[in-house]
Short mmCIF file of C-alpha atoms and ligand atoms in Angstrom, two decimals:
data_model
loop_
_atom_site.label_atom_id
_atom_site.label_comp_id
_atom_site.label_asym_id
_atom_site.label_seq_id
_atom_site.Cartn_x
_atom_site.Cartn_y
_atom_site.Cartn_z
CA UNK A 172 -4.61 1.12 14.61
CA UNK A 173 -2.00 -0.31 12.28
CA UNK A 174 -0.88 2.49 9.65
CA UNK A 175 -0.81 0.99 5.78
CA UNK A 176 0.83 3.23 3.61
CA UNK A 177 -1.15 2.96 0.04
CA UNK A 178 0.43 4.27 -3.24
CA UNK A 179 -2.28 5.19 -5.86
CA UNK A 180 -4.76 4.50 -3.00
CA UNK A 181 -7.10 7.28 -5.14
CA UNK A 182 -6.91 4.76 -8.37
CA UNK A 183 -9.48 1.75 -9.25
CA UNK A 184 -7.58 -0.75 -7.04
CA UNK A 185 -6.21 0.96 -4.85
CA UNK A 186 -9.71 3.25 -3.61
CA UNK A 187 -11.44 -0.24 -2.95
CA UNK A 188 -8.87 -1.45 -0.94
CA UNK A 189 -8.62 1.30 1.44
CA UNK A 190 -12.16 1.29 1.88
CA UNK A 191 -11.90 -2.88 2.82
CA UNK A 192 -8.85 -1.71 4.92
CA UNK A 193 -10.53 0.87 6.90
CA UNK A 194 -13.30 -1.64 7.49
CA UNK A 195 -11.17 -4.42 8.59
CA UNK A 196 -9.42 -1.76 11.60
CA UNK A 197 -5.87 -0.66 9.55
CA UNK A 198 -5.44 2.96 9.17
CA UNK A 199 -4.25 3.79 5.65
CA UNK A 200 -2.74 6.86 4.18
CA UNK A 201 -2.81 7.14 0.74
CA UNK A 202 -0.19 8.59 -1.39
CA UNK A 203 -0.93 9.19 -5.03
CA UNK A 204 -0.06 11.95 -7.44
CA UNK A 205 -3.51 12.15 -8.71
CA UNK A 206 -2.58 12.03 -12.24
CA UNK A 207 -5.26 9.59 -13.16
CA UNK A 208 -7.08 10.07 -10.34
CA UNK A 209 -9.48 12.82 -8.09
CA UNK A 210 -8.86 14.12 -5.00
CA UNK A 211 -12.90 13.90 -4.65
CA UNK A 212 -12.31 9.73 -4.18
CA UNK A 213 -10.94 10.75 -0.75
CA UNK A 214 -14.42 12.45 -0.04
CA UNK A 215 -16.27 9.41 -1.36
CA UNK A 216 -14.35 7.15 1.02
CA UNK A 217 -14.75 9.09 3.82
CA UNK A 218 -18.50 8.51 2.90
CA UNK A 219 -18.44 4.89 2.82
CA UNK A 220 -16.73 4.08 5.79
CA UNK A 221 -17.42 6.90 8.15
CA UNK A 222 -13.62 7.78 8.08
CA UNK A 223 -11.15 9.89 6.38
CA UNK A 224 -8.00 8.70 4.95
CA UNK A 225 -4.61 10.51 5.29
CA UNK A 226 -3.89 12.09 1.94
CA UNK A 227 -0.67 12.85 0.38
CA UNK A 228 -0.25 14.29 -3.13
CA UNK A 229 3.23 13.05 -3.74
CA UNK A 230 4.67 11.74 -7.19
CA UNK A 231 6.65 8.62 -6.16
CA UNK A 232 9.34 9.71 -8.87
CA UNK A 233 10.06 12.59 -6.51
CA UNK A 234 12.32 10.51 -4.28
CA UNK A 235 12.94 13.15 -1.58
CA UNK A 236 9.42 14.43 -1.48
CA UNK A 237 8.69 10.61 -1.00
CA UNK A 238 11.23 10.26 1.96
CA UNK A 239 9.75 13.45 3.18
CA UNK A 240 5.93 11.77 3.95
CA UNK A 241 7.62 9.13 5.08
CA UNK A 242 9.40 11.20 7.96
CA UNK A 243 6.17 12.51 8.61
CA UNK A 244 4.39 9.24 9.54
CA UNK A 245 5.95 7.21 11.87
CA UNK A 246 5.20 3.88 12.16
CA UNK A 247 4.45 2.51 9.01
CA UNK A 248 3.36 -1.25 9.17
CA UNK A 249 3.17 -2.55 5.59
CA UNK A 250 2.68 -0.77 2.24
CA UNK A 251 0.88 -1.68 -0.69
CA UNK A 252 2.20 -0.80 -3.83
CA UNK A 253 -0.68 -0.25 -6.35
CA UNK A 254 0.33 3.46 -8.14
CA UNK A 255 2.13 2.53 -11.76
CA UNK A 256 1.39 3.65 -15.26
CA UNK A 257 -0.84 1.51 -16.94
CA UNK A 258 -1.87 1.47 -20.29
CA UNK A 259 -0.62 -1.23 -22.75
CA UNK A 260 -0.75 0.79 -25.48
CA UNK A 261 0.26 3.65 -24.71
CA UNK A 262 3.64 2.39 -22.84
CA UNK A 263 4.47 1.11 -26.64
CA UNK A 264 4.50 4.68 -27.43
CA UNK A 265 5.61 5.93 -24.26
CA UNK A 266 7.81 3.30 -22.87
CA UNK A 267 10.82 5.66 -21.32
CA UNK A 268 7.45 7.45 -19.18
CA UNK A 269 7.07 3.81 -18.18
CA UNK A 270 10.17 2.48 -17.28
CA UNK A 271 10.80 5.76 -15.35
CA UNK A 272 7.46 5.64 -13.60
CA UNK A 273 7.28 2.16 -12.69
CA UNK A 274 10.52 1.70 -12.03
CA UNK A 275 11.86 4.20 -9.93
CA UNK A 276 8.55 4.80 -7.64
CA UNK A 277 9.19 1.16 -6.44
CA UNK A 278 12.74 1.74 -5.91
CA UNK A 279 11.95 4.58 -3.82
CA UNK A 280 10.06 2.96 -2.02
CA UNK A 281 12.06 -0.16 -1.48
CA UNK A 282 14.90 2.37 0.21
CA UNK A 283 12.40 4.09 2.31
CA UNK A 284 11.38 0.45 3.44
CA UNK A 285 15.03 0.30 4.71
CA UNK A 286 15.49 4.30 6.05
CA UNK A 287 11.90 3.46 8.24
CA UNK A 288 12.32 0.07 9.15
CA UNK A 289 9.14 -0.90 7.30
CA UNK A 290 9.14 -4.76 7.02
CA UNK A 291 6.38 -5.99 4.81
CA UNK A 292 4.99 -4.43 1.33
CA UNK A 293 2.41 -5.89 -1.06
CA UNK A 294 2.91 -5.88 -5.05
CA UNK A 295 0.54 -5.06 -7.35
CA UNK A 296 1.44 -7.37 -10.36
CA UNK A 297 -0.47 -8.63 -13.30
CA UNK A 298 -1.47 -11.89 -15.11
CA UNK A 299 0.02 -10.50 -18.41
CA UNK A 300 3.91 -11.82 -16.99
CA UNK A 301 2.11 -15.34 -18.06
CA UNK A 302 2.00 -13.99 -21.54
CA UNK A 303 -0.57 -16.70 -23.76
CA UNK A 304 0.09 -19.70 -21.06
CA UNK A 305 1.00 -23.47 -22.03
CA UNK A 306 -1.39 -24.81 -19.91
CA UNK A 307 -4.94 -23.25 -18.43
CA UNK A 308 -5.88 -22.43 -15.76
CA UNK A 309 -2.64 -20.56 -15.15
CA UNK A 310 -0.89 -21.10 -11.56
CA UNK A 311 1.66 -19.49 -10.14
CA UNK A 312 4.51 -21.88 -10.98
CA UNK A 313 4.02 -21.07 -14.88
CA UNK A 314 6.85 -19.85 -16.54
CA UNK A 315 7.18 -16.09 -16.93
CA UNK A 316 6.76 -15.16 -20.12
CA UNK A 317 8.79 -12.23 -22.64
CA UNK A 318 6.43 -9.30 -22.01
CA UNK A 319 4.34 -8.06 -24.70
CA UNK A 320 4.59 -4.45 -23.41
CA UNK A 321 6.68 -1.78 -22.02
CA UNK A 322 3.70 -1.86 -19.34
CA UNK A 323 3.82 -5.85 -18.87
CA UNK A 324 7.69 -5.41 -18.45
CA UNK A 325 7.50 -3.32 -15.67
CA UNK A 326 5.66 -5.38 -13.90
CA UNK A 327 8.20 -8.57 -14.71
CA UNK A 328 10.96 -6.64 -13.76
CA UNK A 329 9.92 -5.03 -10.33
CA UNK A 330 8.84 -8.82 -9.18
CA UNK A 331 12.88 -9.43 -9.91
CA UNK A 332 14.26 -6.22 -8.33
CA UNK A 333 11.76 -7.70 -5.29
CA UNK A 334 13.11 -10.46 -4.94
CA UNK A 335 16.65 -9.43 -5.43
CA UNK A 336 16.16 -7.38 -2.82
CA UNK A 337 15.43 -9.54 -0.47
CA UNK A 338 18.54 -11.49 -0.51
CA UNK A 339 20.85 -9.23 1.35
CA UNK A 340 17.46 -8.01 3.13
CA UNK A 341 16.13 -10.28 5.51
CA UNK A 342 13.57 -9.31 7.81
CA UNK A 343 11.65 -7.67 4.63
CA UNK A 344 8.87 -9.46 3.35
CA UNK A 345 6.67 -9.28 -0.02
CA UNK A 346 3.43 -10.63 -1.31
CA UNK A 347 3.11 -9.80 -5.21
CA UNK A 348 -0.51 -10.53 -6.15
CA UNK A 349 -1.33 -11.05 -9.63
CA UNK A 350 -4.53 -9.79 -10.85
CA UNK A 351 -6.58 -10.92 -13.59
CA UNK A 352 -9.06 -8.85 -15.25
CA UNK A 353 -10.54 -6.79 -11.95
CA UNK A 354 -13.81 -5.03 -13.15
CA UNK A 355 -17.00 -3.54 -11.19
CA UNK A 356 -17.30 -0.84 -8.54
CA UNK A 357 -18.45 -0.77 -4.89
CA UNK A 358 -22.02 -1.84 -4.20
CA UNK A 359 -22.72 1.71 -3.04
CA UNK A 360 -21.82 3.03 -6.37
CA UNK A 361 -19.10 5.84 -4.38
CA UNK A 362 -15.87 4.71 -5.85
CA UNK A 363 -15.55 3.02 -9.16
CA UNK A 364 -13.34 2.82 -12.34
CA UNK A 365 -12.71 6.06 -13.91
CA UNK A 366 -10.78 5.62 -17.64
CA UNK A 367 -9.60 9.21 -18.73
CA UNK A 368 -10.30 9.64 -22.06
CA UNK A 369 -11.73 6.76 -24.03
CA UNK A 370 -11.35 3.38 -22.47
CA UNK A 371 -9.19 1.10 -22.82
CA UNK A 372 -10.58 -1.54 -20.92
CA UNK A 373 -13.62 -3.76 -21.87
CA UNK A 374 -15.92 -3.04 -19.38
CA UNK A 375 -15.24 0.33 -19.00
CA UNK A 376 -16.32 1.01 -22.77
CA UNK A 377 -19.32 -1.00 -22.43
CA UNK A 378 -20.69 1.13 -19.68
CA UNK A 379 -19.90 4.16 -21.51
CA UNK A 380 -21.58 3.01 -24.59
CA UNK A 381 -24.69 1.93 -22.61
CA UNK A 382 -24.92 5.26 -21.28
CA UNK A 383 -24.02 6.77 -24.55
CA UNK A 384 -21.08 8.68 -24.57
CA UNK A 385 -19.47 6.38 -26.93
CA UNK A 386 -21.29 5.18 -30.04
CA UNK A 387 -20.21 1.55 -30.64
CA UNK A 388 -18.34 -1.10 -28.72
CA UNK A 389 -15.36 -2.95 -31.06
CA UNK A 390 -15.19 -6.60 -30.57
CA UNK A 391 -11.61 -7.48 -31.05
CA UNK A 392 -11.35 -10.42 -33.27
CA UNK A 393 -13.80 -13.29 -33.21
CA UNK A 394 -10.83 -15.48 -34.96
CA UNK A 395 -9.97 -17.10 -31.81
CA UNK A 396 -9.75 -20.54 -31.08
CA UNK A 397 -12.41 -20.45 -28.19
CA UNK A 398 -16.35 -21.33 -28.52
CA UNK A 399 -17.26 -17.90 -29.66
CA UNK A 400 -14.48 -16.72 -31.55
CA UNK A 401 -13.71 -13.92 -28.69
CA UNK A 402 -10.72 -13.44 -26.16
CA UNK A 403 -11.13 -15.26 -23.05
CA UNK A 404 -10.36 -13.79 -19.95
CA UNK A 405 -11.16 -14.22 -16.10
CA UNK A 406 -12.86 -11.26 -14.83
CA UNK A 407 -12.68 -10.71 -11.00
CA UNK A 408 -14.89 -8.10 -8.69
CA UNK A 409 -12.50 -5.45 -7.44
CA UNK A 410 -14.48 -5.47 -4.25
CA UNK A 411 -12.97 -9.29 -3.83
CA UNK A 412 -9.88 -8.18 -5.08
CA UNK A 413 -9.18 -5.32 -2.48
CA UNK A 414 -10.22 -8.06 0.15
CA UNK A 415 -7.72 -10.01 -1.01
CA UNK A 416 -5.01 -7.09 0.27
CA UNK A 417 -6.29 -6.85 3.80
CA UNK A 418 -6.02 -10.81 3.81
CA UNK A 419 -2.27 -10.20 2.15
CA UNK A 420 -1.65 -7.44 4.76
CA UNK A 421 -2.71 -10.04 8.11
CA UNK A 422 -0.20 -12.39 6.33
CA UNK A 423 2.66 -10.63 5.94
CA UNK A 424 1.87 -8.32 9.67
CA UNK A 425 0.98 -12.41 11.77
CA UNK A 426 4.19 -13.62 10.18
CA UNK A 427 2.15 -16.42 8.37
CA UNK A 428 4.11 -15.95 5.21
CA UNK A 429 6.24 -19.22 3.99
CA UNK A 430 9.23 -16.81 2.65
CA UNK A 431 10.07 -13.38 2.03
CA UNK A 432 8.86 -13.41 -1.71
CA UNK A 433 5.08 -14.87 -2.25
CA UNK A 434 3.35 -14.79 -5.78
CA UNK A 435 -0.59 -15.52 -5.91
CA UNK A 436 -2.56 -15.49 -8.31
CA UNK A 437 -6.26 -13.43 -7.81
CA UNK A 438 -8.58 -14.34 -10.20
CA UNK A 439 -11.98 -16.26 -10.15
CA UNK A 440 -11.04 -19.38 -11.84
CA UNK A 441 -13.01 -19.06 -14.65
CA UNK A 442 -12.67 -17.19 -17.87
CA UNK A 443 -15.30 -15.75 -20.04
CA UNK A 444 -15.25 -14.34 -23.27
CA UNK A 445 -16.21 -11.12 -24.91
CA UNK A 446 -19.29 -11.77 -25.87
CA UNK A 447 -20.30 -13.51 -22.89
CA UNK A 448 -19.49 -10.26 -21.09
CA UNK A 449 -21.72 -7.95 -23.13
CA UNK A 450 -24.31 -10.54 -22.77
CA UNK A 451 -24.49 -10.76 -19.41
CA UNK A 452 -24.21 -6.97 -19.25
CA UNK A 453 -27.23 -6.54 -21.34
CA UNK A 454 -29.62 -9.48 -19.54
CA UNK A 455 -28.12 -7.94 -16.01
CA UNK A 456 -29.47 -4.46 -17.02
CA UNK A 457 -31.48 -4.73 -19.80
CA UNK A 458 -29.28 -2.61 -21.52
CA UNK A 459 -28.40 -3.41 -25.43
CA UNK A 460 -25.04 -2.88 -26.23
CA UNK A 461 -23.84 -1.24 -29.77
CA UNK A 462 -21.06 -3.37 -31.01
CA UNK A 463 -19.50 -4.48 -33.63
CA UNK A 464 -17.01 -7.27 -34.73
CA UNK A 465 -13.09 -5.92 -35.64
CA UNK A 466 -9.68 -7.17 -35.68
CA UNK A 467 -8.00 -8.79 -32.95
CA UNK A 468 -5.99 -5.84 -31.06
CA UNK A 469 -2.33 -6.25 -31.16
CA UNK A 470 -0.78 -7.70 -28.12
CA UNK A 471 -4.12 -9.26 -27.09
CA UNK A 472 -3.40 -13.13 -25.70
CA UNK A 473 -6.76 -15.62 -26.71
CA UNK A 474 -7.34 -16.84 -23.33
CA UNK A 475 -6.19 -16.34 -19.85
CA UNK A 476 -7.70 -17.59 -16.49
CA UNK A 477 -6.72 -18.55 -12.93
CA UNK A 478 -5.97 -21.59 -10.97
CA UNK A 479 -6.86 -19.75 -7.85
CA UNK A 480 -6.29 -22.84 -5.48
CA UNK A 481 -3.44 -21.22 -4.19
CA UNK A 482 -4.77 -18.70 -2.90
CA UNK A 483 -7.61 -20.24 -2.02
CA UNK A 484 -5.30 -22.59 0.19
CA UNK A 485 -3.14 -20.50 1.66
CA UNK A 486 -4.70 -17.41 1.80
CA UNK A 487 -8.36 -18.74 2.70
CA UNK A 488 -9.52 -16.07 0.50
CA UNK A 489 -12.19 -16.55 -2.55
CA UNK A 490 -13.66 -14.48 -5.21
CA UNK A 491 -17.11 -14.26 -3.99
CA UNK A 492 -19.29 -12.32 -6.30
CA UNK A 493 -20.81 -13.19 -9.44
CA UNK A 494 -20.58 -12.24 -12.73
CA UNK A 495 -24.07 -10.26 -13.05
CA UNK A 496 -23.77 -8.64 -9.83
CA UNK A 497 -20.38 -7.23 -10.22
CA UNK A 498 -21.48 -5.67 -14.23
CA UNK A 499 -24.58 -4.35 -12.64
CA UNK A 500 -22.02 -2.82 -10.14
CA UNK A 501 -20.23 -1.33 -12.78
CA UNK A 502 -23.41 -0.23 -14.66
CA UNK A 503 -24.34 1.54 -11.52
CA UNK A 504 -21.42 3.53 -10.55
CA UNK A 505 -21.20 4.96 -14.18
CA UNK A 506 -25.12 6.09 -14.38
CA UNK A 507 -24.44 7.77 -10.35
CA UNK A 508 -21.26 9.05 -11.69
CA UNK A 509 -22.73 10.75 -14.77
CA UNK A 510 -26.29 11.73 -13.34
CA UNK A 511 -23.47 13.99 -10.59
CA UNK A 512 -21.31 15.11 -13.49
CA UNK A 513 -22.85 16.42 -16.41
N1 UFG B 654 -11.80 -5.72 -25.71
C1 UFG B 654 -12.62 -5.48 -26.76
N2 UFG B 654 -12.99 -4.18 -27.02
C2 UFG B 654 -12.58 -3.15 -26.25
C3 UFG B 654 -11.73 -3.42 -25.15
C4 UFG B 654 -11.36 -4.72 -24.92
O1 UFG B 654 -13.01 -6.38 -27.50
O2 UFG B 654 -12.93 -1.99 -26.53
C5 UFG B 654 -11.41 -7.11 -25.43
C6 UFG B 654 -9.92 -7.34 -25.48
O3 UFG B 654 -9.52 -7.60 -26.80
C7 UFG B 654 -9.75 -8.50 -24.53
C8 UFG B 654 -10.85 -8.27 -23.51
O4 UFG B 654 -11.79 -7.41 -24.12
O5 UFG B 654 -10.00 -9.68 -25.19
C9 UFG B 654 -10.35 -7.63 -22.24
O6 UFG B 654 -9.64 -6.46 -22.57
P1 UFG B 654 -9.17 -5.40 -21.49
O7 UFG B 654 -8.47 -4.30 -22.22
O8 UFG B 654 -10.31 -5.03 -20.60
O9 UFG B 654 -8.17 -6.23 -20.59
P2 UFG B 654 -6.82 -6.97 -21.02
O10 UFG B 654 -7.03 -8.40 -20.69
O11 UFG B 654 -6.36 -6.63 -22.36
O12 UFG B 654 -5.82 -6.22 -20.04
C10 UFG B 654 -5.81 -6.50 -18.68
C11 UFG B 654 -5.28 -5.30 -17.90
C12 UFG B 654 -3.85 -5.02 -18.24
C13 UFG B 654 -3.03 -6.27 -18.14
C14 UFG B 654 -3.65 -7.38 -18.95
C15 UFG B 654 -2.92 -8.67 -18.76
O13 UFG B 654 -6.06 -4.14 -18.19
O14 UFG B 654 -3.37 -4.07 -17.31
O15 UFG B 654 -4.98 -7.58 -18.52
O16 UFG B 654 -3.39 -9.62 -19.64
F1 UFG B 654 -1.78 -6.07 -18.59
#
């Protein structure tokens, strides 16, 4: 079996793609520092797929400890790159924590690729280095826009050192895959999103207000220039997003990629607004949603969504799963979750 290495493989992203990479035959080991994350999402992994992942509690930052689980697992096909800091708001107050974090983890990881002869990595990047687009849907050629965040920035800058890199490099090979808005949880309800503290996300807040450990949802802004008034964004099942890895991962390990640096975008290819998301919430679970209508939040663009034919092309991958299925996904992993932790 094919050893992945997976950083923040205990996070949202990165927890959904093991699973899909343990079910597709690759054996990953996840390193993560658990510092927004639980050692229990190794248990609940195991009990999805039947197998238990490698686990190593290792901050990235810590560049010999790094080095050190490196030397300890030979043969290391491809890693995927998903641990990072990532709050918007908080890397405006924190943004040295960010820089630092970001930063250095993939650097550390970009020498070990050299020191263990690992050829191909995978990039978790983002849809905010489009910034508010010129032209929708968004594809990959856009120009990259000045970040509005420490966080965004991090993200802008590592896909440069990447593909700096490269140049005196060859032989290594990247795939940076830039996510949209990935929300929902695995259909058995085992792994899901878990916000510390209050949300920051949308759907995340509207699950916890449904359940009722928040009081009231804020809508921010309905001053927009789209139908509704609300933000418009294109909101993608991380089930279909961690597919999209393992397909990323056969790329890079059949030697199908077109050159050492590949951007795609993974989205759905359609955006939907606020409002359309706590509707459909509420007619996919009958659950009415508290909310109420508030400024726009700083840094917020109005509307962002995918031209996915790229990677629709190339990659012969698709976002699959609707809309209503993936909130009542959500909806269900935070009632299991809080019916087993209260
Ligand atoms: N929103 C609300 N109320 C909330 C939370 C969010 O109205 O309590 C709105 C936002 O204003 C936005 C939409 O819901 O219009 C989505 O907001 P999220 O915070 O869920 O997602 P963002 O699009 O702001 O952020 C996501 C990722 C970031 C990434 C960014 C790139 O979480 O990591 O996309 O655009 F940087």
């Amino acid at each position: 079996m094919k050893k992945i290495l997976v950083t923040g493989g205990t996070g949202y992203i990165g927890s959904h793609t093991v699973v899909e990479l343990q079910e597709a035959g690759y054996e990953p080991i996840i390193i993560d520092d658990l510092s927004n994350s639980y050692i229990e999402v190794v248990d609940n992994i195991q009990s999805i797929t039947g197998k238990r992942p490698a686990f190593e509690k290792t901050d990235l930052k810590d560049r010999e400890a790094t080095m050190e689980v490196f030397s300890r697992h030979n043969e290391i096909e491809a890693i995927i790159h998903f641990a990072a800091l990532k709050a918007v708001g908080e890397s405006v107050e924190k943004p040295i924590e960010y820089y630092k974090n970001n930063i250095n983890s993939l650097i550390h990881l970009l020498e070990a690729m050299k020191l263990y002869n690992i050829d191909h990595f995978v990039f978790s990047s983002s849809c905010t280095v489009y910034g508010e687009p010129d032209e929708l849907p968004v594809n990959e050629e856009a120009p990259v826009k000045k970040a509005s965040s420490p966080y965004g920035n991090t993200k802008q800058i590592s896909e440069e050192i990447i593909q700096d890199y490269i140049i005196p490099n060859s032989g290594k090979n990247f795939i940076s895959l830039r996510y949209f808005n990935p929300i929902g949880a695995h259909p058995s309800a085992k792994i899901g999103e878990l916000p510390t503290g209050i949300p920051n996300n949308l759907v995340p807040f509207i699950t916890q207000t449904a359940i009722g450990i928040r009081d009231q949802l804020k809508v921010f802004g309905n001053d927009y220039n789209t139908p509704d008034g609300t933000a418009i964004r294109d909101y993608i099942n991380v089930v279909d997003l961690a597919r999209a890895h393992v397909v990323a991962i056969d790329r890079l390990l059949s030697g199908k990629n077109r050159s050492a640096f590949e951007v795609f975008n993974l989205g759905t290819g359609s955006g939907n607004s606020v409002l359309e998301i706590i509707n459909t919430f509420e007619k996919a679970t009958g659950k009415k949603i508290n909310y109420t209508i508030t400024g726009r939040r700083e840094g917020d663009v109005e509307k962002v969504y995918a031209d996915t034919s790229y990677a629709n092309e190339e990659l012969g991958w698709r976002a699959e799963k609707g809309l209503e299925e993936t909130l009542l996904s959500a909806w269900k992993w935070e009632q299991k979750y809080r019916s087993e932790h209260t």
